[in-house]
Amino acid sequence: MKILVTGGLGFIGSHTVVELQNEGFEVIIIDNLSNSSIEVLDGITAITGVSPHFEKIDLKVKDDVIAFFQKHNDIEGVIHFAASKAVGESVQEPLMYYENNITTLVYLLQELTKLAQPNFIFSSSCTVYGQADELPITENAPVKPAESPYGNTKQIGEEIIRDTCKVNQNLNSIALRYFNPIGAHPSAEIGELPIGVPQNLVPYITQTAIGIREQLSVFGGDYDTPDGTCIRDYIHVVDLAKAHVVALQRLIEGKNSGNYEVFNLGTGKGSSVLEAIQSFDRVTGKTLKYQIVGRREGDITAAYADTKKANDVLGWKTELTLDDAMASAWKWEQKIRNK
Ligand SMILES: NC(=O)c1ccc[n+]([C@@H]2O[C@H](COP(=O)([O-])OP(=O)(O)OC[C@H]3O[C@@H](n4cnc5c(N)ncnc54)[C@H](O)[C@@H]3O)[C@@H](O)[C@H]2O)c1
């Protein structure tokens, strides 16, 4: 079965391509390399023994999207990762974010809805919940006004898909709301490749430990949490990738209830920033240099998933721990620095 993975050379996309190929799917990757490297293809091939078909296409170019689907009219599913994802940058460049994250989705759906029985998986985010009133966060928690243009693109993206599904009964879609993906493939052949100063905690930790950054700034030590630092639900990227295969199989086998579904993808366990640092120290034997500084604007106190729906309905649950994720991220950091 031919599956299109957009953004398939990126962090989550590349791990998902590996899991799809492990399950025997034929994968075609579209990526414009705006936030990834062509060498990721070698990493995927090294792990799976199969080199996925790759097309360098910018999904903002409508004619190229149309031409792609004319050439590949036997695609049975699309997993759409391609998007810009830096929250801070989205505040500075809102139109760039709306263009890249919204037009690409619209162009894809326009072509997909021409197919006989299209299956579509969308990368959404727990940012749609903002600071939820109740923890853990279920899929029924209200969507709160977005804190950034990036967050807004995920909310608008979900609405676009829901509206499209209402009038296209043959289109089957699942929006997956990720909590905090971290870690790397245990082989260290693929992982997260942040360009410039990392926006996320774990690459910042590993870059600090390897000496690229002087120390980690922990934003806020006075939150209403047991140790005063923010709490997040860190999910190993390999577990996250496997969830995409399960979601796709659900659609292909027609097991979905309704043609638009939403699932949280997290571990269900919240860990504070200090607990994440302790985990890193534990698995690496290092003592990470960090300093608690003032709060960062826009950060919420705590978010972790209620995983019941993903566990019971999707039939998926996480298998890897925070320590597993930290160990793999550290192995990956050492590998890329040695290169
Ligand atoms: N990483 C996270 O913490 C996180 C959390 C929640 C949701 N998400 C979402 O998951 C998806 C994947 O995230 P990621 O962390 O793997 O990001 P990433 O930047 O590593 O991967 C995205 C890929 O899409 C490509 N891309 C971007 N715009 C494109 C375009 N116009 N045409 C073709 N390719 C394009 C990039 O080159 C990159 O390879 C994104 O939609 C992101 O918003 C990520």
Coordinates of C-alpha atoms and ligand atoms in Angstrom, one line a residue:
M1 CA 0.0 0.0 0.0
K2 CA 1.4 3.4 -1.0
I3 CA 1.4 6.0 1.7
L4 CA 2.4 9.6 1.2
V5 CA 4.3 11.1 4.2
T6 CA 4.7 14.9 3.9
G7 CA 7.5 16.3 6.0
G8 CA 8.9 12.8 6.1
L9 CA 12.5 13.9 6.5
G10 CA 11.6 15.8 9.7
F11 CA 11.9 14.7 13.3
I12 CA 8.5 12.9 13.7
G13 CA 8.0 12.1 10.0
S14 CA 11.3 10.2 9.7
H15 CA 10.6 8.0 12.7
T16 CA 7.1 7.3 11.3
V17 CA 8.5 6.4 7.9
V18 CA 10.7 3.8 9.6
E19 CA 7.7 2.3 11.4
L20 CA 5.6 2.3 8.2
Q21 CA 8.3 0.5 6.3
N22 CA 8.7 -2.0 9.2
E23 CA 5.0 -2.8 8.7
G24 CA 5.5 -3.3 5.0
F25 CA 4.0 0.0 3.7
E26 CA 5.4 1.5 0.5
V27 CA 6.3 5.1 1.5
I28 CA 6.7 8.2 -0.7
I29 CA 8.1 11.2 1.1
I30 CA 7.5 14.8 0.2
D31 CA 9.7 17.4 1.9
N32 CA 11.1 20.7 0.8
L33 CA 14.1 20.4 3.2
S34 CA 13.3 23.7 4.8
N35 CA 13.8 22.2 8.2
S36 CA 15.6 18.9 7.5
S37 CA 18.5 17.3 5.7
I38 CA 18.6 14.9 2.7
E39 CA 20.9 12.7 4.8
V40 CA 17.9 11.6 6.8
L41 CA 17.1 9.3 3.9
D42 CA 20.3 7.4 4.5
G43 CA 19.4 7.0 8.2
I44 CA 16.0 5.6 7.3
T45 CA 17.6 3.2 4.8
A46 CA 20.2 2.1 7.3
I47 CA 17.5 1.2 9.8
T48 CA 14.9 -0.5 7.5
G49 CA 17.0 -1.7 4.6
V50 CA 14.6 0.1 2.3
S51 CA 15.1 3.5 0.7
P52 CA 11.8 5.3 0.5
H53 CA 10.8 7.1 -2.6
F54 CA 11.6 10.9 -2.1
E55 CA 10.3 13.9 -4.0
K56 CA 11.5 17.4 -3.2
I57 CA 8.4 19.4 -3.4
D58 CA 7.3 22.6 -1.7
L59 CA 3.6 22.0 -0.8
K60 CA 2.9 25.7 -1.0
V61 CA 3.3 25.3 -4.8
K62 CA -0.2 24.3 -5.8
D63 CA 0.7 23.1 -9.3
D64 CA 3.4 20.8 -7.9
V65 CA 0.9 19.3 -5.5
I66 CA -1.6 18.7 -8.4
A67 CA 1.1 17.2 -10.6
F68 CA 2.2 14.9 -7.8
F69 CA -1.2 13.4 -7.3
Q70 CA -1.7 13.0 -11.1
K71 CA 1.5 11.0 -11.1
H72 CA 0.6 9.0 -8.0
N73 CA -3.1 8.5 -8.2
D74 CA -2.9 5.2 -6.3
I75 CA -2.0 6.7 -2.9
E76 CA -4.1 5.1 -0.2
G77 CA -3.2 7.3 2.7
V78 CA -1.5 10.6 3.6
I79 CA 0.2 11.5 6.9
H80 CA 0.7 15.2 6.9
F81 CA 3.6 16.4 9.1
A82 CA 4.9 19.2 6.9
A83 CA 4.5 22.5 8.7
S84 CA 6.6 25.2 10.3
K85 CA 6.6 24.7 14.1
A86 CA 8.6 27.3 16.0
V87 CA 6.2 29.1 18.3
G88 CA 8.4 32.2 18.8
E89 CA 9.1 32.6 15.0
S90 CA 5.3 32.3 14.4
V91 CA 4.8 35.4 16.6
Q92 CA 7.3 37.3 14.5
E93 CA 6.2 36.0 11.1
P94 CA 2.5 35.1 11.4
L95 CA 1.8 35.3 7.6
M96 CA 4.6 32.9 6.9
Y97 CA 3.1 30.4 9.3
Y98 CA -0.5 30.8 8.0
E99 CA 0.8 30.4 4.5
N100 CA 3.0 27.3 5.2
N101 CA 0.7 25.5 7.6
I102 CA -2.7 26.4 6.1
T103 CA -2.3 26.6 2.3
T104 CA -0.4 23.3 2.2
L105 CA -3.2 21.6 4.1
V106 CA -5.9 23.0 1.7
Y107 CA -3.9 22.0 -1.4
L108 CA -3.5 18.5 -0.1
L109 CA -7.2 18.1 0.8
Q110 CA -8.2 19.5 -2.6
E111 CA -6.3 16.7 -4.3
L112 CA -7.2 14.0 -1.7
T113 CA -10.9 14.5 -2.0
K114 CA -10.6 13.6 -5.7
L115 CA -9.4 10.1 -4.8
A116 CA -11.8 7.2 -4.2
Q117 CA -11.3 6.4 -0.5
P118 CA -8.7 8.7 0.9
N119 CA -7.3 8.3 4.4
F120 CA -5.7 11.3 6.1
I121 CA -3.8 11.7 9.3
F122 CA -3.0 15.2 10.6
S123 CA -0.3 16.3 13.0
S124 CA -2.0 18.4 15.6
S125 CA -0.9 19.4 19.1
C126 CA -1.9 19.6 22.7
T127 CA -1.4 23.4 22.3
V128 CA -5.0 23.5 21.2
Y129 CA -6.0 23.0 24.9
G130 CA -3.9 25.9 26.3
Q131 CA -3.9 25.7 30.1
A132 CA -6.7 23.1 30.5
D133 CA -9.0 23.5 33.4
E134 CA -8.7 19.8 34.3
L135 CA -5.8 17.4 34.3
P136 CA -5.2 14.9 32.8
I137 CA -6.5 16.4 29.5
T138 CA -9.2 14.5 27.7
E139 CA -10.1 15.0 24.0
N140 CA -13.4 16.6 25.2
A141 CA -11.5 19.5 27.0
P142 CA -12.4 22.8 25.3
V143 CA -10.1 24.2 22.7
K144 CA -8.8 27.5 24.2
P145 CA -7.9 30.7 22.2
A146 CA -4.5 30.0 20.7
E147 CA -1.4 31.6 22.4
S148 CA 0.5 32.0 19.1
P149 CA -0.1 32.0 15.3
Y150 CA 1.6 28.5 15.3
G151 CA -1.0 27.2 17.8
N152 CA -3.7 28.9 15.8
T153 CA -2.7 27.0 12.6
K154 CA -3.3 23.7 14.4
Q155 CA -6.8 24.8 15.5
I156 CA -7.7 26.2 12.1
G157 CA -6.2 23.0 10.5
E158 CA -8.4 20.8 12.6
E159 CA -11.5 22.9 11.6
I160 CA -10.6 22.8 8.0
I161 CA -10.4 19.0 8.1
R162 CA -13.6 18.7 10.1
D163 CA -15.5 20.9 7.7
T164 CA -14.1 19.0 4.7
C165 CA -15.1 15.7 6.2
K166 CA -18.7 16.8 6.7
V167 CA -19.2 17.2 3.0
N168 CA -16.9 14.5 1.8
Q169 CA -18.1 11.3 3.4
N170 CA -15.4 9.2 1.5
L171 CA -12.6 11.2 3.2
N172 CA -11.5 9.5 6.5
S173 CA -9.4 11.6 8.8
I174 CA -7.8 11.4 12.2
A175 CA -6.2 14.4 14.0
L176 CA -3.5 13.4 16.4
R177 CA -2.8 15.8 19.2
Y178 CA 0.8 15.2 20.3
F179 CA 2.0 16.1 23.7
N180 CA 5.8 16.6 23.9
P181 CA 7.7 14.4 21.5
I182 CA 11.3 13.7 22.5
G183 CA 14.1 11.2 22.0
A184 CA 15.5 9.6 18.9
H185 CA 15.6 6.2 17.2
P186 CA 17.6 3.7 19.5
S187 CA 19.9 3.1 16.5
A188 CA 20.9 6.8 16.6
E189 CA 20.5 6.8 12.8
I190 CA 17.8 9.4 12.9
G191 CA 16.7 12.0 15.6
E192 CA 15.9 15.6 16.1
L193 CA 17.9 18.1 14.1
P194 CA 17.2 21.6 15.4
I195 CA 18.5 24.4 13.3
G196 CA 20.0 27.2 15.4
V197 CA 19.2 27.5 19.1
P198 CA 16.9 24.7 20.1
Q199 CA 13.4 25.7 21.1
N200 CA 12.6 22.5 22.9
L201 CA 14.0 21.2 26.2
V202 CA 15.7 18.0 25.3
P203 CA 17.9 19.2 22.4
Y204 CA 18.8 22.1 24.7
I205 CA 19.8 19.6 27.4
T206 CA 21.9 17.4 25.1
Q207 CA 23.6 20.4 23.4
T208 CA 24.4 21.8 26.9
A209 CA 25.8 18.4 28.0
I210 CA 28.0 18.1 24.9
G211 CA 29.3 21.7 25.4
I212 CA 27.6 23.7 22.7
R213 CA 25.5 25.6 25.2
E214 CA 26.9 26.9 28.4
Q215 CA 24.0 26.0 30.6
L216 CA 20.3 25.3 30.5
S217 CA 17.9 28.0 31.6
V218 CA 14.9 26.6 33.4
F219 CA 12.1 29.1 32.8
G220 CA 10.3 29.6 36.1
G221 CA 10.8 27.9 39.5
D222 CA 7.7 29.3 41.1
Y223 CA 4.8 27.5 39.3
D224 CA 2.2 25.8 41.4
T225 CA 3.7 22.3 40.9
P226 CA 5.6 20.1 43.5
D227 CA 9.1 21.4 42.5
G228 CA 8.0 24.7 41.1
T229 CA 8.9 23.9 37.4
C230 CA 6.5 23.4 34.5
I231 CA 5.0 19.9 34.0
R232 CA 4.8 18.3 30.5
D233 CA 3.9 14.9 29.1
Y234 CA 7.1 13.8 27.3
I235 CA 6.4 11.0 24.8
H236 CA 9.2 9.0 23.1
V237 CA 9.2 9.7 19.3
V238 CA 9.2 6.0 18.5
D239 CA 6.0 5.4 20.5
L240 CA 4.5 8.5 18.7
A241 CA 5.6 7.1 15.3
K242 CA 4.0 3.8 16.0
A243 CA 0.7 5.5 16.9
H244 CA 0.6 6.9 13.3
V245 CA 0.8 3.4 11.9
V246 CA -2.0 2.2 14.2
A247 CA -4.2 5.2 13.3
L248 CA -3.6 4.7 9.6
Q249 CA -4.5 1.0 9.9
R250 CA -7.7 1.9 11.7
L251 CA -8.7 4.0 8.7
I252 CA -7.6 1.5 6.1
E253 CA -9.5 -1.3 7.8
G254 CA -12.6 1.0 8.2
K255 CA -12.6 0.6 12.0
N256 CA -13.1 4.4 12.5
S257 CA -16.4 5.6 14.1
G258 CA -17.2 8.7 12.0
N259 CA -15.0 10.1 9.3
Y260 CA -13.3 12.7 11.6
E261 CA -11.7 11.5 14.8
V262 CA -9.3 13.1 17.4
F263 CA -6.9 11.4 19.7
N264 CA -4.4 12.6 22.3
L265 CA -1.0 11.0 22.0
G266 CA 0.9 11.2 25.3
T267 CA 2.1 8.9 28.1
G268 CA -0.5 10.1 30.6
K269 CA 2.3 11.0 33.0
G270 CA 3.4 14.5 33.7
S271 CA 7.1 15.2 34.4
S272 CA 8.5 18.5 35.6
V273 CA 11.5 20.1 34.0
L274 CA 13.7 19.2 37.0
E275 CA 12.5 15.6 36.7
A276 CA 13.5 15.6 33.0
I277 CA 17.0 16.9 34.0
Q278 CA 17.3 14.2 36.7
S279 CA 16.4 11.6 34.2
F280 CA 19.1 12.8 31.8
D281 CA 21.7 12.9 34.6
R282 CA 20.6 9.3 35.7
V283 CA 21.0 7.7 32.3
T284 CA 24.1 9.5 31.2
G285 CA 26.0 9.8 34.5
K286 CA 26.4 13.5 33.9
T287 CA 25.4 16.5 36.0
L288 CA 23.7 19.0 33.7
K289 CA 24.5 22.6 34.3
Y290 CA 21.3 24.6 34.7
Q291 CA 19.9 27.7 36.3
I292 CA 16.4 28.6 37.2
V293 CA 15.4 31.9 35.6
G294 CA 12.2 33.9 35.3
R295 CA 9.1 32.6 33.7
R296 CA 8.8 32.6 29.9
E297 CA 5.8 34.3 28.4
G298 CA 3.2 32.0 27.0
D299 CA 4.3 28.9 29.0
I300 CA 1.5 27.1 30.8
T301 CA 1.9 25.4 34.2
A302 CA 1.1 21.8 33.4
A303 CA -0.2 19.6 30.6
Y304 CA -0.5 15.9 30.4
A305 CA -2.8 13.6 28.5
D306 CA -5.7 11.5 29.4
T307 CA -4.7 8.5 27.3
K308 CA -7.8 6.4 27.8
K309 CA -9.3 7.1 24.3
A310 CA -6.0 6.3 22.5
N311 CA -5.5 3.2 24.7
D312 CA -9.1 1.8 24.4
V313 CA -10.3 3.0 21.0
L314 CA -7.1 3.2 19.0
G315 CA -5.6 0.2 20.8
W316 CA -2.2 1.9 21.3
K317 CA -0.2 2.8 24.3
T318 CA 3.3 4.0 25.0
E319 CA 6.0 1.4 25.8
L320 CA 9.1 3.6 26.3
T321 CA 10.1 5.7 29.4
L322 CA 11.5 9.1 29.9
D323 CA 14.8 7.5 30.7
D324 CA 14.7 5.6 27.4
A325 CA 14.0 8.8 25.5
M326 CA 16.9 10.7 27.3
A327 CA 19.3 7.8 26.6
S328 CA 18.4 7.8 22.9
A329 CA 18.6 11.6 22.6
W330 CA 22.0 11.6 24.2
K331 CA 23.2 8.8 21.9
W332 CA 21.9 10.8 18.9
E333 CA 23.6 14.0 20.1
Q334 CA 27.0 12.3 20.4
K335 CA 26.5 10.7 16.9
I336 CA 25.8 14.0 15.1
R337 CA 28.6 15.8 16.9
N338 CA 31.1 13.1 15.9
K339 CA 30.0 13.4 12.3
Ligands
LIG1 N1 7.9 18.4 17.6 C1 6.9 18.8 18.4 O1 7.2 19.1 19.5 C2 5.5 18.8 17.8 C3 4.4 18.9 18.8 C4 3.1 18.9 18.3 C5 2.9 18.9 16.9 N2 3.9 18.9 16.0 C6 3.6 18.9 14.6 O2 4.2 17.7 14.0 C7 4.6 17.9 12.7 C8 6.0 17.4 12.6 O3 6.8 18.1 13.5 P1 8.4 17.8 13.6 O4 8.8 18.1 15.0 O5 8.7 16.5 12.9 O6 8.9 19.0 12.7 P2 10.1 19.1 11.6 O7 10.3 20.5 11.3 O8 11.2 18.3 12.1 O9 9.5 18.4 10.3 C9 8.6 19.0 9.4 C10 9.1 18.7 8.0 O10 8.3 19.4 7.1 C11 9.1 20.0 6.1 N3 8.3 21.1 5.5 C12 7.9 22.2 6.1 N4 7.2 23.0 5.2 C13 7.1 22.3 4.1 C14 6.5 22.5 2.8 N5 5.9 23.7 2.6 N6 6.6 21.6 1.8 C15 7.3 20.4 2.1 N7 7.8 20.1 3.2 C16 7.8 21.1 4.2 C17 10.4 20.4 6.7 O11 11.5 20.5 5.9 C18 10.6 19.3 7.8 O12 11.4 18.2 7.2 C19 4.4 19.4 12.5 O13 3.2 19.6 11.8 C20 4.4 20.0 13.9 O14 3.6 21.2 13.9 C21 5.2 18.8 16.5

